[in-house]
Every structure is written in C-alpha cells, then in structure tokens.
Amino acid sequence: MEFKIEGNYPILRCKLNQGETIQTTAGAMSWMTEDIGVELSTGGGLMKGIGRMFSGESLFLSYYTAKKDNQEITFASSLPGTILNIKMDGNPIIAQKTAYLASENTVELESIFTKKFTSGLLGGEGFILQKISGYGELFLEADGSLTEYNLKTGEVLLVDQGHVFLFEKSISYEIETIKGMKNIFFGGEGLFLVKLTGPGKVILQSMPISNLAAKIIPFVPTQS
C-alpha cells in the first residue's frame, strides 16, 4: 500500500493494489475509485464493536479491498488539524478516544478505561481511551498541531485533559485534582489535570475540539 498525506486541511490518499485492504470506522471514507469493494464488520465480535462505541467510534469497521491494481481511496480530516502516520511494530500505544482514522487490517483497536472510573468520569473529556496494537500502517487524526515529549523514568507532565493525544503503554496515566479553591474557581484551567509519568513518549495536540467549542459557543446567536 502506498499513501500520501497532503493539504493544510489534510487528506490521506491511499493507493491499493488488487487484494490489499484498509480498514476504517464506518462513514470515514471521503471518496474512492470504483473498483474497491467494501465490507462491514464488528472487527472481532459484538463486544469489541460495543466497546468502540463507548470510545466515540462506530459499532462497525469498514474494510475496503481493491479488486484491481492502482485503486485510490481518500480520507479527509474532520477538523483543521493533523493526520499522523505511525508504523506499528507490535508495541501498543494509548490514544484519545476519537484519534483513530484508518489502518491496515493487521492493526487492532480496543477500548480501555482509566484506573479509576470516577476520576475519568469527572475529568471532563471522558474516561475511555483507545489501545491500538498490532502491525502495519496506522493513521491517526489530531486536533490542531502536535508536540512530542520523551519522558524519562519518573518524569511527570501535567496536561489539560483535552490536549492528550497519545502516549506509549509504558506511560503511567491518572487524573489529578487541582488543589486550592482559588485554582478551581479562578485559575481557568479546570478542576482536573492528567498526570503522565515516564518513561515513554507522549504526544499532545494544540486545539482539542472541546476547547474550540467553548470559544465558539458565546458567539452563537440565540433566540431572545
């Protein structure tokens, strides 16, 4: 499979030869040539599909397979942002619940919960993440631009929850409450932060959709 990520509002263009397959969540395809077949599947059983629904994805995965050589299928980002390609080598990563865009069908998706149900629930961005594993090309969609950190053992990064895009499985993840009533009511940073503890790689996104929506809502006309 050949692919190209292009544009300021990025699109992912994949060229498939006969028999090659790419998978994505249902409804994510933007356009394609005519000699590509599509099949829907829960991708490992009904419970896996239901788990993806909790993470904000669809119940079904779509599998697009080329019937002839030199077929093209294109996926567009849903928001201004970044499409990130990762070559999966068997080492799992943990991503935000809406990060998955597409992948080869040798990549597996699984919903996971934070260690404390109540912490994640109160954290504002949801307590469900996606564990992505397997082998092959993976394409993720981020809100805004990306910044990468490589944390050493015991090194800590505190992040507003919506800015967490992905991290390696070796990173410890928990929700931390901001201490002090002044911080809670006047700090402007919310009540909870994500505490990420190394070792491992962390990638953060600059413009989470929740923050963007909060900026736009005051300007939306309402009925008097």
PDB file of C-alpha atoms in Angstrom:
ATOM      1  CA  MET A   1       0.000   0.000   0.000  1.00  0.00           C
ATOM      2  CA  GLU A   2       1.222   3.478  -0.929  1.00  0.00           C
ATOM      3  CA  PHE A   3      -0.090   6.610   0.766  1.00  0.00           C
ATOM      4  CA  LYS A   4       0.299  10.371   0.870  1.00  0.00           C
ATOM      5  CA  ILE A   5      -0.823  12.927   3.471  1.00  0.00           C
ATOM      6  CA  GLU A   6      -1.347  16.331   1.891  1.00  0.00           C
ATOM      7  CA  GLY A   7      -3.016  19.722   2.312  1.00  0.00           C
ATOM      8  CA  ASN A   8      -3.387  22.343   5.032  1.00  0.00           C
ATOM      9  CA  TYR A   9      -6.702  20.701   5.952  1.00  0.00           C
ATOM     10  CA  PRO A  10      -5.150  17.298   5.488  1.00  0.00           C
ATOM     11  CA  ILE A  11      -6.377  14.360   3.497  1.00  0.00           C
ATOM     12  CA  LEU A  12      -4.983  10.834   3.456  1.00  0.00           C
ATOM     13  CA  ARG A  13      -4.747   9.342  -0.064  1.00  0.00           C
ATOM     14  CA  CYS A  14      -4.076   5.589  -0.213  1.00  0.00           C
ATOM     15  CA  LYS A  15      -3.265   3.618  -3.358  1.00  0.00           C
ATOM     16  CA  LEU A  16      -4.221  -0.056  -3.163  1.00  0.00           C
ATOM     17  CA  ASN A  17      -3.267  -2.914  -5.451  1.00  0.00           C
ATOM     18  CA  GLN A  18      -5.501  -5.920  -6.022  1.00  0.00           C
ATOM     19  CA  GLY A  19      -6.237  -7.751  -2.765  1.00  0.00           C
ATOM     20  CA  GLU A  20      -4.914  -5.019  -0.469  1.00  0.00           C
ATOM     21  CA  THR A  21      -7.256  -3.872   2.308  1.00  0.00           C
ATOM     22  CA  ILE A  22      -7.527  -0.788   4.501  1.00  0.00           C
ATOM     23  CA  GLN A  23      -9.870  -0.542   7.469  1.00  0.00           C
ATOM     24  CA  THR A  24     -11.569   2.485   8.993  1.00  0.00           C
ATOM     25  CA  THR A  25     -14.554   3.378  11.138  1.00  0.00           C
ATOM     26  CA  ALA A  26     -17.870   3.328   9.291  1.00  0.00           C
ATOM     27  CA  GLY A  27     -18.536   6.561   7.395  1.00  0.00           C
ATOM     28  CA  ALA A  28     -14.950   7.851   7.447  1.00  0.00           C
ATOM     29  CA  MET A  29     -14.266   7.345   3.718  1.00  0.00           C
ATOM     30  CA  SER A  30     -14.405  10.555   1.648  1.00  0.00           C
ATOM     31  CA  TRP A  31     -14.002   9.332  -1.955  1.00  0.00           C
ATOM     32  CA  MET A  32     -12.601   6.368  -3.877  1.00  0.00           C
ATOM     33  CA  THR A  33     -12.258   4.813  -7.306  1.00  0.00           C
ATOM     34  CA  GLU A  34     -14.928   2.352  -8.410  1.00  0.00           C
ATOM     35  CA  ASP A  35     -13.002  -0.952  -8.252  1.00  0.00           C
ATOM     36  CA  ILE A  36     -12.856  -1.104  -4.464  1.00  0.00           C
ATOM     37  CA  GLY A  37     -15.188  -3.393  -2.529  1.00  0.00           C
ATOM     38  CA  VAL A  38     -16.409  -2.670   0.999  1.00  0.00           C
ATOM     39  CA  GLU A  39     -17.497  -4.953   3.835  1.00  0.00           C
ATOM     40  CA  LEU A  40     -18.743  -4.037   7.316  1.00  0.00           C
ATOM     41  CA  SER A  41     -17.701  -5.999  10.401  1.00  0.00           C
ATOM     42  CA  THR A  42     -17.590  -5.511  14.151  1.00  0.00           C
ATOM     43  CA  GLY A  43     -13.863  -6.215  13.914  1.00  0.00           C
ATOM     44  CA  GLY A  44     -13.579  -9.085  16.362  1.00  0.00           C
ATOM     45  CA  GLY A  45     -17.076  -9.646  17.688  1.00  0.00           C
ATOM     46  CA  LEU A  46     -20.045  -7.717  19.010  1.00  0.00           C
ATOM     47  CA  MET A  47     -18.430  -6.821  22.349  1.00  0.00           C
ATOM     48  CA  LYS A  48     -15.432  -5.232  20.611  1.00  0.00           C
ATOM     49  CA  GLY A  49     -17.815  -3.208  18.483  1.00  0.00           C
ATOM     50  CA  ILE A  50     -19.777  -2.062  21.523  1.00  0.00           C
ATOM     51  CA  GLY A  51     -16.513  -1.150  23.235  1.00  0.00           C
ATOM     52  CA  ARG A  52     -15.596   1.088  20.290  1.00  0.00           C
ATOM     53  CA  MET A  53     -18.981   2.795  20.567  1.00  0.00           C
ATOM     54  CA  PHE A  54     -18.144   3.759  24.161  1.00  0.00           C
ATOM     55  CA  SER A  55     -14.897   5.301  22.924  1.00  0.00           C
ATOM     56  CA  GLY A  56     -16.766   7.509  20.461  1.00  0.00           C
ATOM     57  CA  GLU A  57     -16.235   5.360  17.357  1.00  0.00           C
ATOM     58  CA  SER A  58     -18.782   3.390  15.321  1.00  0.00           C
ATOM     59  CA  LEU A  59     -20.073  -0.110  16.090  1.00  0.00           C
ATOM     60  CA  PHE A  60     -18.768  -1.385  12.761  1.00  0.00           C
ATOM     61  CA  LEU A  61     -15.458  -1.128  10.951  1.00  0.00           C
ATOM     62  CA  SER A  62     -15.403  -0.758   7.168  1.00  0.00           C
ATOM     63  CA  TYR A  63     -12.943  -2.891   5.195  1.00  0.00           C
ATOM     64  CA  TYR A  64     -12.072  -1.565   1.725  1.00  0.00           C
ATOM     65  CA  THR A  65     -10.370  -4.067  -0.610  1.00  0.00           C
ATOM     66  CA  ALA A  66      -9.048  -3.309  -4.100  1.00  0.00           C
ATOM     67  CA  LYS A  67     -10.450  -5.513  -6.873  1.00  0.00           C
ATOM     68  CA  LYS A  68      -7.818  -4.260  -9.333  1.00  0.00           C
ATOM     69  CA  ASP A  69      -4.392  -2.616  -9.145  1.00  0.00           C
ATOM     70  CA  ASN A  70      -3.899   1.145  -8.766  1.00  0.00           C
ATOM     71  CA  GLN A  71      -7.116   1.914  -6.895  1.00  0.00           C
ATOM     72  CA  GLU A  72      -7.318   5.038  -4.721  1.00  0.00           C
ATOM     73  CA  ILE A  73      -9.264   5.730  -1.532  1.00  0.00           C
ATOM     74  CA  THR A  74      -9.181   9.038   0.335  1.00  0.00           C
ATOM     75  CA  PHE A  75      -9.968  10.019   3.923  1.00  0.00           C
ATOM     76  CA  ALA A  76     -10.379  13.683   4.952  1.00  0.00           C
ATOM     77  CA  SER A  77      -9.779  15.064   8.431  1.00  0.00           C
ATOM     78  CA  SER A  78     -12.973  16.079  10.186  1.00  0.00           C
ATOM     79  CA  LEU A  79     -11.423  19.241  11.700  1.00  0.00           C
ATOM     80  CA  PRO A  80      -8.461  21.520  10.957  1.00  0.00           C
ATOM     81  CA  GLY A  81      -5.586  19.527  12.342  1.00  0.00           C
ATOM     82  CA  THR A  82      -3.002  16.864  11.633  1.00  0.00           C
ATOM     83  CA  ILE A  83      -3.039  13.344  10.218  1.00  0.00           C
ATOM     84  CA  LEU A  84      -0.247  11.319  11.832  1.00  0.00           C
ATOM     85  CA  ASN A  85       1.182   8.125  10.338  1.00  0.00           C
ATOM     86  CA  ILE A  86       2.676   5.505  12.674  1.00  0.00           C
ATOM     87  CA  LYS A  87       4.279   2.255  11.562  1.00  0.00           C
ATOM     88  CA  MET A  88       3.012  -0.176  14.195  1.00  0.00           C
ATOM     89  CA  ASP A  89       5.618  -2.747  15.251  1.00  0.00           C
ATOM     90  CA  GLY A  90       3.678  -4.725  17.867  1.00  0.00           C
ATOM     91  CA  ASN A  91       4.185  -2.243  20.702  1.00  0.00           C
ATOM     92  CA  PRO A  92       0.780  -0.874  21.827  1.00  0.00           C
ATOM     93  CA  ILE A  93       0.003   2.816  22.130  1.00  0.00           C
ATOM     94  CA  ILE A  94      -2.807   4.581  24.009  1.00  0.00           C
ATOM     95  CA  ALA A  95      -4.694   7.301  22.114  1.00  0.00           C
ATOM     96  CA  GLN A  96      -7.566   9.691  22.765  1.00  0.00           C
ATOM     97  CA  LYS A  97     -10.957   8.179  22.055  1.00  0.00           C
ATOM     98  CA  THR A  98     -11.501   9.891  18.680  1.00  0.00           C
ATOM     99  CA  ALA A  99      -7.951   9.632  17.302  1.00  0.00           C
ATOM    100  CA  TYR A 100      -8.328   6.618  15.004  1.00  0.00           C
ATOM    101  CA  LEU A 101      -8.764   7.396  11.301  1.00  0.00           C
ATOM    102  CA  ALA A 102      -7.668   4.307   9.335  1.00  0.00           C
ATOM    103  CA  SER A 103      -5.119   1.498   9.233  1.00  0.00           C
ATOM    104  CA  GLU A 104      -4.096  -1.713   7.581  1.00  0.00           C
ATOM    105  CA  ASN A 105      -6.299  -4.583   8.725  1.00  0.00           C
ATOM    106  CA  THR A 106      -3.427  -6.058  10.790  1.00  0.00           C
ATOM    107  CA  VAL A 107      -3.860  -3.228  13.334  1.00  0.00           C
ATOM    108  CA  GLU A 108      -6.224  -3.870  16.270  1.00  0.00           C
ATOM    109  CA  LEU A 109      -8.383  -1.445  18.297  1.00  0.00           C
ATOM    110  CA  GLU A 110      -9.543  -1.903  21.866  1.00  0.00           C
ATOM    111  CA  SER A 111     -11.316   0.443  24.296  1.00  0.00           C
ATOM    112  CA  ILE A 112      -9.744   0.819  27.739  1.00  0.00           C
ATOM    113  CA  PHE A 113     -10.781   2.592  30.939  1.00  0.00           C
ATOM    114  CA  THR A 114      -8.754   4.751  33.279  1.00  0.00           C
ATOM    115  CA  LYS A 115      -7.851   3.011  36.533  1.00  0.00           C
ATOM    116  CA  LYS A 116     -10.447   4.957  38.497  1.00  0.00           C
ATOM    117  CA  PHE A 117     -13.898   5.141  36.912  1.00  0.00           C
ATOM    118  CA  THR A 118     -14.939   8.214  38.899  1.00  0.00           C
ATOM    119  CA  SER A 119     -11.721  10.081  38.141  1.00  0.00           C
ATOM    120  CA  GLY A 120     -12.131   9.643  34.421  1.00  0.00           C
ATOM    121  CA  LEU A 121     -15.824  10.423  34.518  1.00  0.00           C
ATOM    122  CA  LEU A 122     -15.252  13.689  36.369  1.00  0.00           C
ATOM    123  CA  GLY A 123     -12.276  14.632  34.225  1.00  0.00           C
ATOM    124  CA  GLY A 124     -14.408  16.263  31.565  1.00  0.00           C
ATOM    125  CA  GLU A 125     -13.041  14.559  28.449  1.00  0.00           C
ATOM    126  CA  GLY A 126     -14.363  11.081  29.251  1.00  0.00           C
ATOM    127  CA  PHE A 127     -12.734   8.130  30.967  1.00  0.00           C
ATOM    128  CA  ILE A 128     -12.364   5.929  27.882  1.00  0.00           C
ATOM    129  CA  LEU A 129      -9.251   5.729  25.716  1.00  0.00           C
ATOM    130  CA  GLN A 130      -8.210   3.542  22.799  1.00  0.00           C
ATOM    131  CA  LYS A 131      -5.487   0.931  22.938  1.00  0.00           C
ATOM    132  CA  ILE A 132      -4.044   0.370  19.470  1.00  0.00           C
ATOM    133  CA  SER A 133      -1.775  -2.608  18.779  1.00  0.00           C
ATOM    134  CA  GLY A 134      -0.635  -4.923  16.011  1.00  0.00           C
ATOM    135  CA  TYR A 135       1.488  -4.381  12.925  1.00  0.00           C
ATOM    136  CA  GLY A 136       1.289  -2.182   9.844  1.00  0.00           C
ATOM    137  CA  GLU A 137       0.422   1.374   8.841  1.00  0.00           C
ATOM    138  CA  LEU A 138      -1.749   3.365  11.248  1.00  0.00           C
ATOM    139  CA  PHE A 139      -3.257   6.803  10.626  1.00  0.00           C
ATOM    140  CA  LEU A 140      -4.483   8.993  13.476  1.00  0.00           C
ATOM    141  CA  GLU A 141      -6.314  12.317  13.400  1.00  0.00           C
ATOM    142  CA  ALA A 142      -5.352  15.116  15.801  1.00  0.00           C
ATOM    143  CA  ASP A 143      -6.987  18.460  16.601  1.00  0.00           C
ATOM    144  CA  GLY A 144      -4.525  21.203  15.680  1.00  0.00           C
ATOM    145  CA  SER A 145      -0.766  20.650  15.627  1.00  0.00           C
ATOM    146  CA  LEU A 146       1.285  18.107  17.604  1.00  0.00           C
ATOM    147  CA  THR A 147       4.072  18.415  20.181  1.00  0.00           C
ATOM    148  CA  GLU A 148       6.151  15.416  21.292  1.00  0.00           C
ATOM    149  CA  TYR A 149       7.871  14.717  24.622  1.00  0.00           C
ATOM    150  CA  ASN A 150      10.101  11.821  25.626  1.00  0.00           C
ATOM    151  CA  LEU A 151       9.743  11.481  29.392  1.00  0.00           C
ATOM    152  CA  LYS A 152      12.464   9.881  31.491  1.00  0.00           C
ATOM    153  CA  THR A 153      11.693   7.413  34.266  1.00  0.00           C
ATOM    154  CA  GLY A 154       9.723   9.240  36.962  1.00  0.00           C
ATOM    155  CA  GLU A 155       9.465  12.454  34.937  1.00  0.00           C
ATOM    156  CA  VAL A 156       5.964  13.978  35.162  1.00  0.00           C
ATOM    157  CA  LEU A 157       3.927  16.088  32.770  1.00  0.00           C
ATOM    158  CA  LEU A 158       0.606  17.663  33.881  1.00  0.00           C
ATOM    159  CA  VAL A 159      -1.737  18.264  30.953  1.00  0.00           C
ATOM    160  CA  ASP A 160      -5.208  19.681  30.445  1.00  0.00           C
ATOM    161  CA  GLN A 161      -7.116  16.552  29.517  1.00  0.00           C
ATOM    162  CA  GLY A 162      -8.245  17.565  26.025  1.00  0.00           C
ATOM    163  CA  HIS A 163      -4.636  18.110  24.926  1.00  0.00           C
ATOM    164  CA  VAL A 164      -3.607  14.469  25.467  1.00  0.00           C
ATOM    165  CA  PHE A 165      -3.383  12.869  22.018  1.00  0.00           C
ATOM    166  CA  LEU A 166      -1.418   9.656  22.573  1.00  0.00           C
ATOM    167  CA  PHE A 167       1.246   8.052  24.724  1.00  0.00           C
ATOM    168  CA  GLU A 168       3.196   4.822  24.842  1.00  0.00           C
ATOM    169  CA  LYS A 169       1.932   1.993  27.015  1.00  0.00           C
ATOM    170  CA  SER A 170       4.895   2.456  29.370  1.00  0.00           C
ATOM    171  CA  ILE A 171       3.493   5.839  30.475  1.00  0.00           C
ATOM    172  CA  SER A 172       1.506   5.879  33.715  1.00  0.00           C
ATOM    173  CA  TYR A 173      -1.790   7.788  33.366  1.00  0.00           C
ATOM    174  CA  GLU A 174      -4.038   9.180  36.093  1.00  0.00           C
ATOM    175  CA  ILE A 175      -6.348  12.117  36.795  1.00  0.00           C
ATOM    176  CA  GLU A 176      -5.109  14.646  39.366  1.00  0.00           C
ATOM    177  CA  THR A 177      -7.278  17.208  41.142  1.00  0.00           C
ATOM    178  CA  ILE A 178      -6.006  20.793  41.241  1.00  0.00           C
ATOM    179  CA  LYS A 179      -5.503  21.779  44.876  1.00  0.00           C
ATOM    180  CA  GLY A 180      -6.903  25.022  46.266  1.00  0.00           C
ATOM    181  CA  MET A 181     -10.321  26.668  45.850  1.00  0.00           C
ATOM    182  CA  LYS A 182      -8.809  29.736  44.113  1.00  0.00           C
ATOM    183  CA  ASN A 183      -7.261  27.498  41.461  1.00  0.00           C
ATOM    184  CA  ILE A 184     -10.570  25.706  40.943  1.00  0.00           C
ATOM    185  CA  PHE A 185     -12.738  28.809  40.551  1.00  0.00           C
ATOM    186  CA  PHE A 186     -10.342  31.427  39.178  1.00  0.00           C
ATOM    187  CA  GLY A 187      -7.473  29.525  37.558  1.00  0.00           C
ATOM    188  CA  GLY A 188      -9.253  28.954  34.265  1.00  0.00           C
ATOM    189  CA  GLU A 189      -7.643  25.539  33.856  1.00  0.00           C
ATOM    190  CA  GLY A 190     -10.492  23.354  35.085  1.00  0.00           C
ATOM    191  CA  LEU A 191     -10.706  21.099  38.110  1.00  0.00           C
ATOM    192  CA  PHE A 192      -8.697  18.150  36.773  1.00  0.00           C
ATOM    193  CA  LEU A 193      -5.390  17.576  35.002  1.00  0.00           C
ATOM    194  CA  VAL A 194      -3.888  14.441  33.505  1.00  0.00           C
ATOM    195  CA  LYS A 195      -0.726  13.280  35.235  1.00  0.00           C
ATOM    196  CA  LEU A 196       1.559  11.465  32.777  1.00  0.00           C
ATOM    197  CA  THR A 197       4.605   9.776  34.323  1.00  0.00           C
ATOM    198  CA  GLY A 198       7.536   8.384  32.314  1.00  0.00           C
ATOM    199  CA  PRO A 199       9.315   6.584  30.889  1.00  0.00           C
ATOM    200  CA  GLY A 200       7.980   6.845  27.370  1.00  0.00           C
ATOM    201  CA  LYS A 201       6.777   9.070  24.554  1.00  0.00           C
ATOM    202  CA  VAL A 202       3.865  11.497  24.900  1.00  0.00           C
ATOM    203  CA  ILE A 203       2.277  13.433  22.019  1.00  0.00           C
ATOM    204  CA  LEU A 204      -0.015  16.394  22.774  1.00  0.00           C
ATOM    205  CA  GLN A 205      -2.458  18.233  20.489  1.00  0.00           C
ATOM    206  CA  SER A 206      -2.796  22.017  20.391  1.00  0.00           C
ATOM    207  CA  MET A 207      -6.510  22.548  19.666  1.00  0.00           C
ATOM    208  CA  PRO A 208      -8.869  19.988  21.273  1.00  0.00           C
ATOM    209  CA  ILE A 209     -12.399  20.173  19.910  1.00  0.00           C
ATOM    210  CA  SER A 210     -13.825  20.747  23.410  1.00  0.00           C
ATOM    211  CA  ASN A 211     -11.731  23.909  23.836  1.00  0.00           C
ATOM    212  CA  LEU A 212     -12.633  25.121  20.341  1.00  0.00           C
ATOM    213  CA  ALA A 213     -16.334  24.596  21.020  1.00  0.00           C
ATOM    214  CA  ALA A 214     -16.096  26.544  24.305  1.00  0.00           C
ATOM    215  CA  LYS A 215     -14.612  29.515  22.430  1.00  0.00           C
ATOM    216  CA  ILE A 216     -17.286  29.444  19.704  1.00  0.00           C
ATOM    217  CA  ILE A 217     -20.416  28.937  21.828  1.00  0.00           C
ATOM    218  CA  PRO A 218     -20.538  32.538  23.200  1.00  0.00           C
ATOM    219  CA  PHE A 219     -20.760  33.825  19.615  1.00  0.00           C
ATOM    220  CA  VAL A 220     -23.569  31.503  18.509  1.00  0.00           C
ATOM    221  CA  PRO A 221     -26.817  33.503  18.105  1.00  0.00           C
ATOM    222  CA  THR A 222     -29.620  32.509  20.458  1.00  0.00           C
ATOM    223  CA  GLN A 223     -33.304  33.290  20.417  1.00  0.00           C
ATOM    224  CA  SER A 224     -34.229  36.181  22.690  1.00  0.00           C
TER     225      SER A 224
END
